[in-house]
XYZ file of C-alpha atoms in Angstrom:
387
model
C 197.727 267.123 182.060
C 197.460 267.122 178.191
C 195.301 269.685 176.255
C 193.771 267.334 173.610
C 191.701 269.139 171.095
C 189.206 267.436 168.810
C 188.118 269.324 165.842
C 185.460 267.872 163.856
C 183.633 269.576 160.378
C 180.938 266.589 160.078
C 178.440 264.399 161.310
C 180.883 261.665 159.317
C 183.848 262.642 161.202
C 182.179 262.886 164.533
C 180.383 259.497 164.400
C 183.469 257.993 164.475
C 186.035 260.015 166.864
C 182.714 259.463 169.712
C 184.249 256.728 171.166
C 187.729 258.160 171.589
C 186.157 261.645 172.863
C 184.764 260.209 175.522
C 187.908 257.870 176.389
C 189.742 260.990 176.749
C 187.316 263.004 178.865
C 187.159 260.542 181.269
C 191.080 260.206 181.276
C 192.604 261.408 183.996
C 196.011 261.812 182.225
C 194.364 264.389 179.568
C 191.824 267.614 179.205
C 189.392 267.271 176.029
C 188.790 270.245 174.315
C 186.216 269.960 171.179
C 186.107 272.364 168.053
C 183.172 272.356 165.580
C 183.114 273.839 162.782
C 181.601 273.245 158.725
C 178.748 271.560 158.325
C 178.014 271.391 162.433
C 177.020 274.919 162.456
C 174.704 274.744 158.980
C 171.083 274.266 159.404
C 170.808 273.092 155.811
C 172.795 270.114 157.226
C 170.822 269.312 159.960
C 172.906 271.533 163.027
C 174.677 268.737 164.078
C 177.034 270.565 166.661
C 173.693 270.412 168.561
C 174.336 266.468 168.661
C 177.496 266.704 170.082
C 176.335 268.776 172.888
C 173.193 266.093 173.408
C 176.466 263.492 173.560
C 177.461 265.072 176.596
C 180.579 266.948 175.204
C 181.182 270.870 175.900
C 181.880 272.242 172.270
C 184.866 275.146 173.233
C 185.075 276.976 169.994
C 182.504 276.896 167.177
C 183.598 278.151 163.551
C 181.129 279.512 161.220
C 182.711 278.656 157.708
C 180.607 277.053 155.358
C 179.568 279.259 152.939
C 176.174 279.370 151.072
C 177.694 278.244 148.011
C 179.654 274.874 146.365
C 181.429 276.265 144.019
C 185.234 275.874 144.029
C 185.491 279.621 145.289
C 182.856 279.214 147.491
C 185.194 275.803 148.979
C 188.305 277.797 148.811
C 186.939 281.350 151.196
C 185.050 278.264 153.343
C 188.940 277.462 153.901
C 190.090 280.691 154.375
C 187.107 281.351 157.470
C 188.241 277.919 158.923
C 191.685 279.265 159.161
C 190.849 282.876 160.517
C 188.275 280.851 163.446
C 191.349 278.435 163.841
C 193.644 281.003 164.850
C 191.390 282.430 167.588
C 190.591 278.993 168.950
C 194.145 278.093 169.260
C 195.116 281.254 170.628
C 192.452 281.094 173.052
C 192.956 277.743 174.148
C 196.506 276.823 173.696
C 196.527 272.328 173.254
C 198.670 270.421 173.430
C 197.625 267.981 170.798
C 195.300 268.384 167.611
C 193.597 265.597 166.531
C 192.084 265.305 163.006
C 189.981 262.695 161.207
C 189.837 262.381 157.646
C 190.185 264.070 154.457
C 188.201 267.344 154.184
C 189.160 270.539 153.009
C 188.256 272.140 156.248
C 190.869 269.355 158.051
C 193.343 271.003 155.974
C 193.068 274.387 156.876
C 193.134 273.119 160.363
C 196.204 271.112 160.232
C 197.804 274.108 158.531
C 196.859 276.859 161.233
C 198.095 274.053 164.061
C 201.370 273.967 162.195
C 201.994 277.737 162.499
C 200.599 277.325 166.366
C 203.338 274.696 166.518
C 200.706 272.663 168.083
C 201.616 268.237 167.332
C 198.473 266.933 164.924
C 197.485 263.704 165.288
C 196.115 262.192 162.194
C 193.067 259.231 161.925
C 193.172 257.097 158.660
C 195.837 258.922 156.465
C 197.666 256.775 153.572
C 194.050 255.836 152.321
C 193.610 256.313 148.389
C 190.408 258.174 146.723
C 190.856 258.460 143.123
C 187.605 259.876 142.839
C 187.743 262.836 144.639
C 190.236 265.721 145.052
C 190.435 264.440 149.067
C 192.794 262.460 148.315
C 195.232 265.133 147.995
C 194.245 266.731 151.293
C 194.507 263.426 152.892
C 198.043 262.833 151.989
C 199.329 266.879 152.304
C 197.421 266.477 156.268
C 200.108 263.294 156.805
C 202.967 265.920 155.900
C 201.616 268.631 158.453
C 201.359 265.797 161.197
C 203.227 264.520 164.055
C 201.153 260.868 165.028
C 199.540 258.847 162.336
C 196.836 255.869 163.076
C 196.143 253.984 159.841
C 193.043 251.506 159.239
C 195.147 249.114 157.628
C 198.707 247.982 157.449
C 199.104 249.188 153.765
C 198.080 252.436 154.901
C 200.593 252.454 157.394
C 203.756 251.230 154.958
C 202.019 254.461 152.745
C 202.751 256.728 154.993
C 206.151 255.299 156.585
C 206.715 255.537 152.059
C 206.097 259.531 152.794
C 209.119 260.266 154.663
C 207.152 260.103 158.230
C 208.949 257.864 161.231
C 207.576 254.509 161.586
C 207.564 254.878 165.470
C 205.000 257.308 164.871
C 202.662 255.595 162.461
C 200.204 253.226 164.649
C 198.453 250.463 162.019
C 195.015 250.746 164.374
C 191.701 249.836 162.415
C 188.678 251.387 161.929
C 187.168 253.041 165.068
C 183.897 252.637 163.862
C 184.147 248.972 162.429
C 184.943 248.433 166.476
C 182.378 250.860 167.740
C 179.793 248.583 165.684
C 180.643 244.816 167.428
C 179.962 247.198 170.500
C 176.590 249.044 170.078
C 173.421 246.963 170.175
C 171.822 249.998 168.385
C 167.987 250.513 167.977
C 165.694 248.026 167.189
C 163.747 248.789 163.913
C 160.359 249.723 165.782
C 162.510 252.248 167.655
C 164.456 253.263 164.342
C 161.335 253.586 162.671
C 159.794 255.878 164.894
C 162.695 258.355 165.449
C 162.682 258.913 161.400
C 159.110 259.134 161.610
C 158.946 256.748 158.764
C 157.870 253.044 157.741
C 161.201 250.897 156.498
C 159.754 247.810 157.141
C 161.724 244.807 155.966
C 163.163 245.544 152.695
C 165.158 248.732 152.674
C 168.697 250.265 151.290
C 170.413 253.220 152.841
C 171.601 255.204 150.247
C 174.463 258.098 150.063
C 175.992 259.844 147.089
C 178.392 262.761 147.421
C 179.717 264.621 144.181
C 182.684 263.212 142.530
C 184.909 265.983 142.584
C 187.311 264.662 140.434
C 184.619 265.019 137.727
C 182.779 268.130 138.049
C 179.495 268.546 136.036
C 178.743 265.122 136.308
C 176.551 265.535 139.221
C 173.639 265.591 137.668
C 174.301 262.724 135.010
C 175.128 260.407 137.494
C 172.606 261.375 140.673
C 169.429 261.345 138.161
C 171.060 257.532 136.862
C 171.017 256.470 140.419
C 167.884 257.429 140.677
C 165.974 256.309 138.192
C 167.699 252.607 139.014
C 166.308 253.233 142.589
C 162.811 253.961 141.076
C 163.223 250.098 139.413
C 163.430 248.264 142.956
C 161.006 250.780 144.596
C 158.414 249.118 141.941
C 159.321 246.142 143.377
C 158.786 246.961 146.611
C 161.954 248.524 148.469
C 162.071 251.489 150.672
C 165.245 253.824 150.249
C 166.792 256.089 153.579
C 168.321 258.983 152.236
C 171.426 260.684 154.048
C 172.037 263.665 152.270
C 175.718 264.168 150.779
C 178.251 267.071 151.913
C 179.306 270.309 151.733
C 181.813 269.276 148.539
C 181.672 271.102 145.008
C 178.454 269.872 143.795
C 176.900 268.738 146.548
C 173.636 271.107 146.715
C 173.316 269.674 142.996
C 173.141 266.335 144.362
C 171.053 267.599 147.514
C 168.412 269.464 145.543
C 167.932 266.860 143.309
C 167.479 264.060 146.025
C 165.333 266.187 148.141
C 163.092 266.397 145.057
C 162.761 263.047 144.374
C 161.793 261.945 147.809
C 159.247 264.522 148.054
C 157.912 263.278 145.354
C 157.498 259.487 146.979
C 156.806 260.294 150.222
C 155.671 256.192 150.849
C 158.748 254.926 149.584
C 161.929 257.628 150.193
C 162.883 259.402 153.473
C 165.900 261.925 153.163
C 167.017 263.150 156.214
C 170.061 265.942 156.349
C 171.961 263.532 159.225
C 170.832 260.648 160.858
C 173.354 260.675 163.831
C 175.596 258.279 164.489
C 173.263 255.499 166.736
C 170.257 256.147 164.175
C 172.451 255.702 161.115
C 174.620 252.421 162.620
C 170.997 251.290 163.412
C 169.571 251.818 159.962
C 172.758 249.792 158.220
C 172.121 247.154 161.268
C 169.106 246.277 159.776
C 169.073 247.556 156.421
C 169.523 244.637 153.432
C 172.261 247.087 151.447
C 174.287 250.152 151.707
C 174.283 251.936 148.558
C 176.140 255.109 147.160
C 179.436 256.230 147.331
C 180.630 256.519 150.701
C 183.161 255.145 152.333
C 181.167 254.023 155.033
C 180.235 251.961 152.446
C 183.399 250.028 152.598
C 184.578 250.704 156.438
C 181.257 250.135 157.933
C 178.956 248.470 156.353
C 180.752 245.074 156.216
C 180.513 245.022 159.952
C 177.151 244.712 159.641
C 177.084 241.635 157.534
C 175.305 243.882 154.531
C 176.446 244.124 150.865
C 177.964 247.622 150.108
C 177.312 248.770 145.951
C 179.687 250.946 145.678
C 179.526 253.714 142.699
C 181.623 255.200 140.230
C 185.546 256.181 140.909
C 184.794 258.485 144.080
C 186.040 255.705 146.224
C 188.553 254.130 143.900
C 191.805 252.800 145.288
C 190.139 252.314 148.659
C 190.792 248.843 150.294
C 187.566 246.761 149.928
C 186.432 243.393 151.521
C 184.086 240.581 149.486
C 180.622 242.247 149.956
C 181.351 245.088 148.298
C 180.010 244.778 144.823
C 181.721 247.922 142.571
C 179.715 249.561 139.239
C 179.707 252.670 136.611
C 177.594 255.471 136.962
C 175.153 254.610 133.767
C 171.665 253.700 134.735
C 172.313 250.408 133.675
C 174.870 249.365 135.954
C 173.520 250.646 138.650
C 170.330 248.532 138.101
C 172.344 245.654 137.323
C 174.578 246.287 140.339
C 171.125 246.558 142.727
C 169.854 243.222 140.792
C 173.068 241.639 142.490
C 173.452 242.921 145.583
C 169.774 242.645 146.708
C 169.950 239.218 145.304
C 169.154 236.487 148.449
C 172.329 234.199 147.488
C 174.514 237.759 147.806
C 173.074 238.666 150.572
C 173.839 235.548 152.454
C 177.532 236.044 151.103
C 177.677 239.073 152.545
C 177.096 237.846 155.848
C 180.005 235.971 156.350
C 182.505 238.465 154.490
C 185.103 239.860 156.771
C 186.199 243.594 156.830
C 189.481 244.328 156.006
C 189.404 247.825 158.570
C 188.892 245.899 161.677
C 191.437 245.292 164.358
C 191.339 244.572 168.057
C 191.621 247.049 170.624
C 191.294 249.410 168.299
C 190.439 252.537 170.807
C 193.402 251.636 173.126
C 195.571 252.172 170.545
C 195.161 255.664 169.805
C 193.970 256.399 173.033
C 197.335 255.282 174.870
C 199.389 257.588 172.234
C 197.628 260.322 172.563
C 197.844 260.224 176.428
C 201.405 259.394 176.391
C 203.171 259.698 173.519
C 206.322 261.991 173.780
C 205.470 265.056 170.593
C 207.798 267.434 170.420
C 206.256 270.699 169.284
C 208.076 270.587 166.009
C 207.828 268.352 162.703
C 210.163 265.531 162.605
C 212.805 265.488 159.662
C 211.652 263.569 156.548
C 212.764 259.987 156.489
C 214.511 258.452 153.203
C 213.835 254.917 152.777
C 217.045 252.888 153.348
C 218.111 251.518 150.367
């Protein structure tokens, strides 16, 4: 039986791997074993670890890491504790296959320590582009420490094949949660409503905004500009649901600063540290936009048949379907950009845009490699395009 471990960092990363968790406990071809780590353990991030255990999964090893502080040293010892907890859990309980989502720093110092464990990682959503954010470089240095790779799109896949990796092992998949999303009825907005302990009514945006970290010291700058153009439709009558950004350089900046302004419009604003992944899909299910800079933004969203405006450069070089309207940072195209996408004739648009990050049978095909894909325990030699 194969020792599949999950190790998750975020409430972002978690969301999505839920599905495939649970296809793998109830496998009888494989043993799930569950890491958290990061922001699961913070409570200034809402605890999430304690969702994962409410999910129904035993969490094996938990690894304290995140570090009171954003500042790049603060990031860089958060890394070093993630590999020190890393080592005991893999020492402790020997898998036979790593599985990692995403781009985060933590990821990284995961993939590494699995390397020196000689322990296969299987990678979700590598070959991506962020031009905005210093992920990008994690993302494609966790392809190089990995053995499997399942891509959202087929670009992403032909990116990574471009790395040197074997195109046996690169799977062009989807986006688990795009699938996850045709499959959940979620809450209905009385429900929704009531679990925030707060009125949306009709006309309300989910918002998001991490730090750029491509561009730090701009936090400020460009949080108080999205802001003050979320002040504009709140005189008009919107509601905005806050989900507060991560653990990144800069991101207490952006957290402090949010939490403020909320506070401050208690009838119109609700931040909340994590909504979970039901609450959240059923706050974009009946939300009129998504708005921010995350790439659920762009991978999500459209699923929902929503308009996405998408800010600033943090998700630049992303693939992006037709209802996601892009826009600067300055207050005034921001406002403009909110003008458009809350606009009724947009909004209808939106509803019949397709999403370039779904797929069919998107579960089954990770689930089926992980279960019984032959990984030897070692990286495979790099592989020069012909020609």
């Amino acid at each position: 039986m194969r020792k599949i471990c999950f190790i998750t960092g975020t409430r972002a990363d978690y969301g999505i791997m839920v599905p495939l968790m649970r296809a793998v406990k109830e496998s009888d071809d494989a043993q799930l074993q569950v890491i958290a780590t990061n922001m699961h353990l913070s409570q200034e991030y809402g605890m999430t670890v304690n969702e994962i255990i409410a999910d129904g999964f035993d969490v094996d090893a938990r690894i304290d890491s995140l570090l009171s502080g954003d500042s790049p040293a603060a990031t860089v010892k958060s890394m070093g504790l993630t590999q020190i907890g890393m080592a005991d859990a893999f020492e402790r309980l020997r898998p036979d296959l790593a599985v990692i989502l995403g781009d985060r720093y933590e990821m990284l110092a995961a993939a590494s320590a699995a390397l020196i464990f000689r322990i296969p990682v299987a990678h979700l959503y590598g070959g991506e582009t962020t031009e905005g954010a210093y992920d990008d470089c994690i993302r494609h240095a966790i392809t190089k420490l990995s053995s499997l790779h399942f891509t959202s799109t087929e670009l992403y896949a032909r990116r990574i094949i471009q790395m040197g990796e074997e195109p046996d092992r690169v799977f062009h998949v989807g986006s688990l949660g795009a699938q996850s999303i045709r499959e959940e009825k979620g809450l209905p907005l009385q429900e929704l409503e009531k679990a925030i302990d707060f009125r949306l009514g009709e006309k309300y945006v989910v918002a998001t905004f991490h730090p750029v970290t491509t561009q730090p010291g701009e936090e400020e700058r460009q949080t108080s500009a999205l802001l003050s153009s979320l002040d504009k439709i709140i005189a008009k009558g919107w509601r905005v649901l806050f989900t507060m950004p991560n653990s990144d350089t800069g991101g207490r900046t952006v957290a402090t600063m949010i939490r403020q302004w909320a506070q401050s419009r208690p009838e119109s604003v609700k931040a909340v540290a994590s909504l979970g992944r039901l609450k959240y899909y059923s706050a974009l299910r009946h939300a009129a936009a998504a708005v921010g800079n995350s790439s659920s933004g762009l991978i999500e969203a459209p699923s929902f048949g929503i308009p996405t405006l998408n800010i600033g450069d943090r998700q630049k070089g992303r693939a992006q379907g037709d209802s996601v309207i892009n826009c600067g940072v300055t207050e005034e195209e921001i406002t403009a950009g909110l003008e458009r996408v809350l606009s009724d004739t947009f909004r209808e648009q939106a509803r019949h845009c397709g999403n370039p990050y779904e797929k069919p049978d998107t579960l089954q095909s990770i689930l089926q490699p992980l279960l019984h894909y032959p990984i030897p325990p070692t990286k495979p030699p790099f592989r020069d395009i012909p020609g």
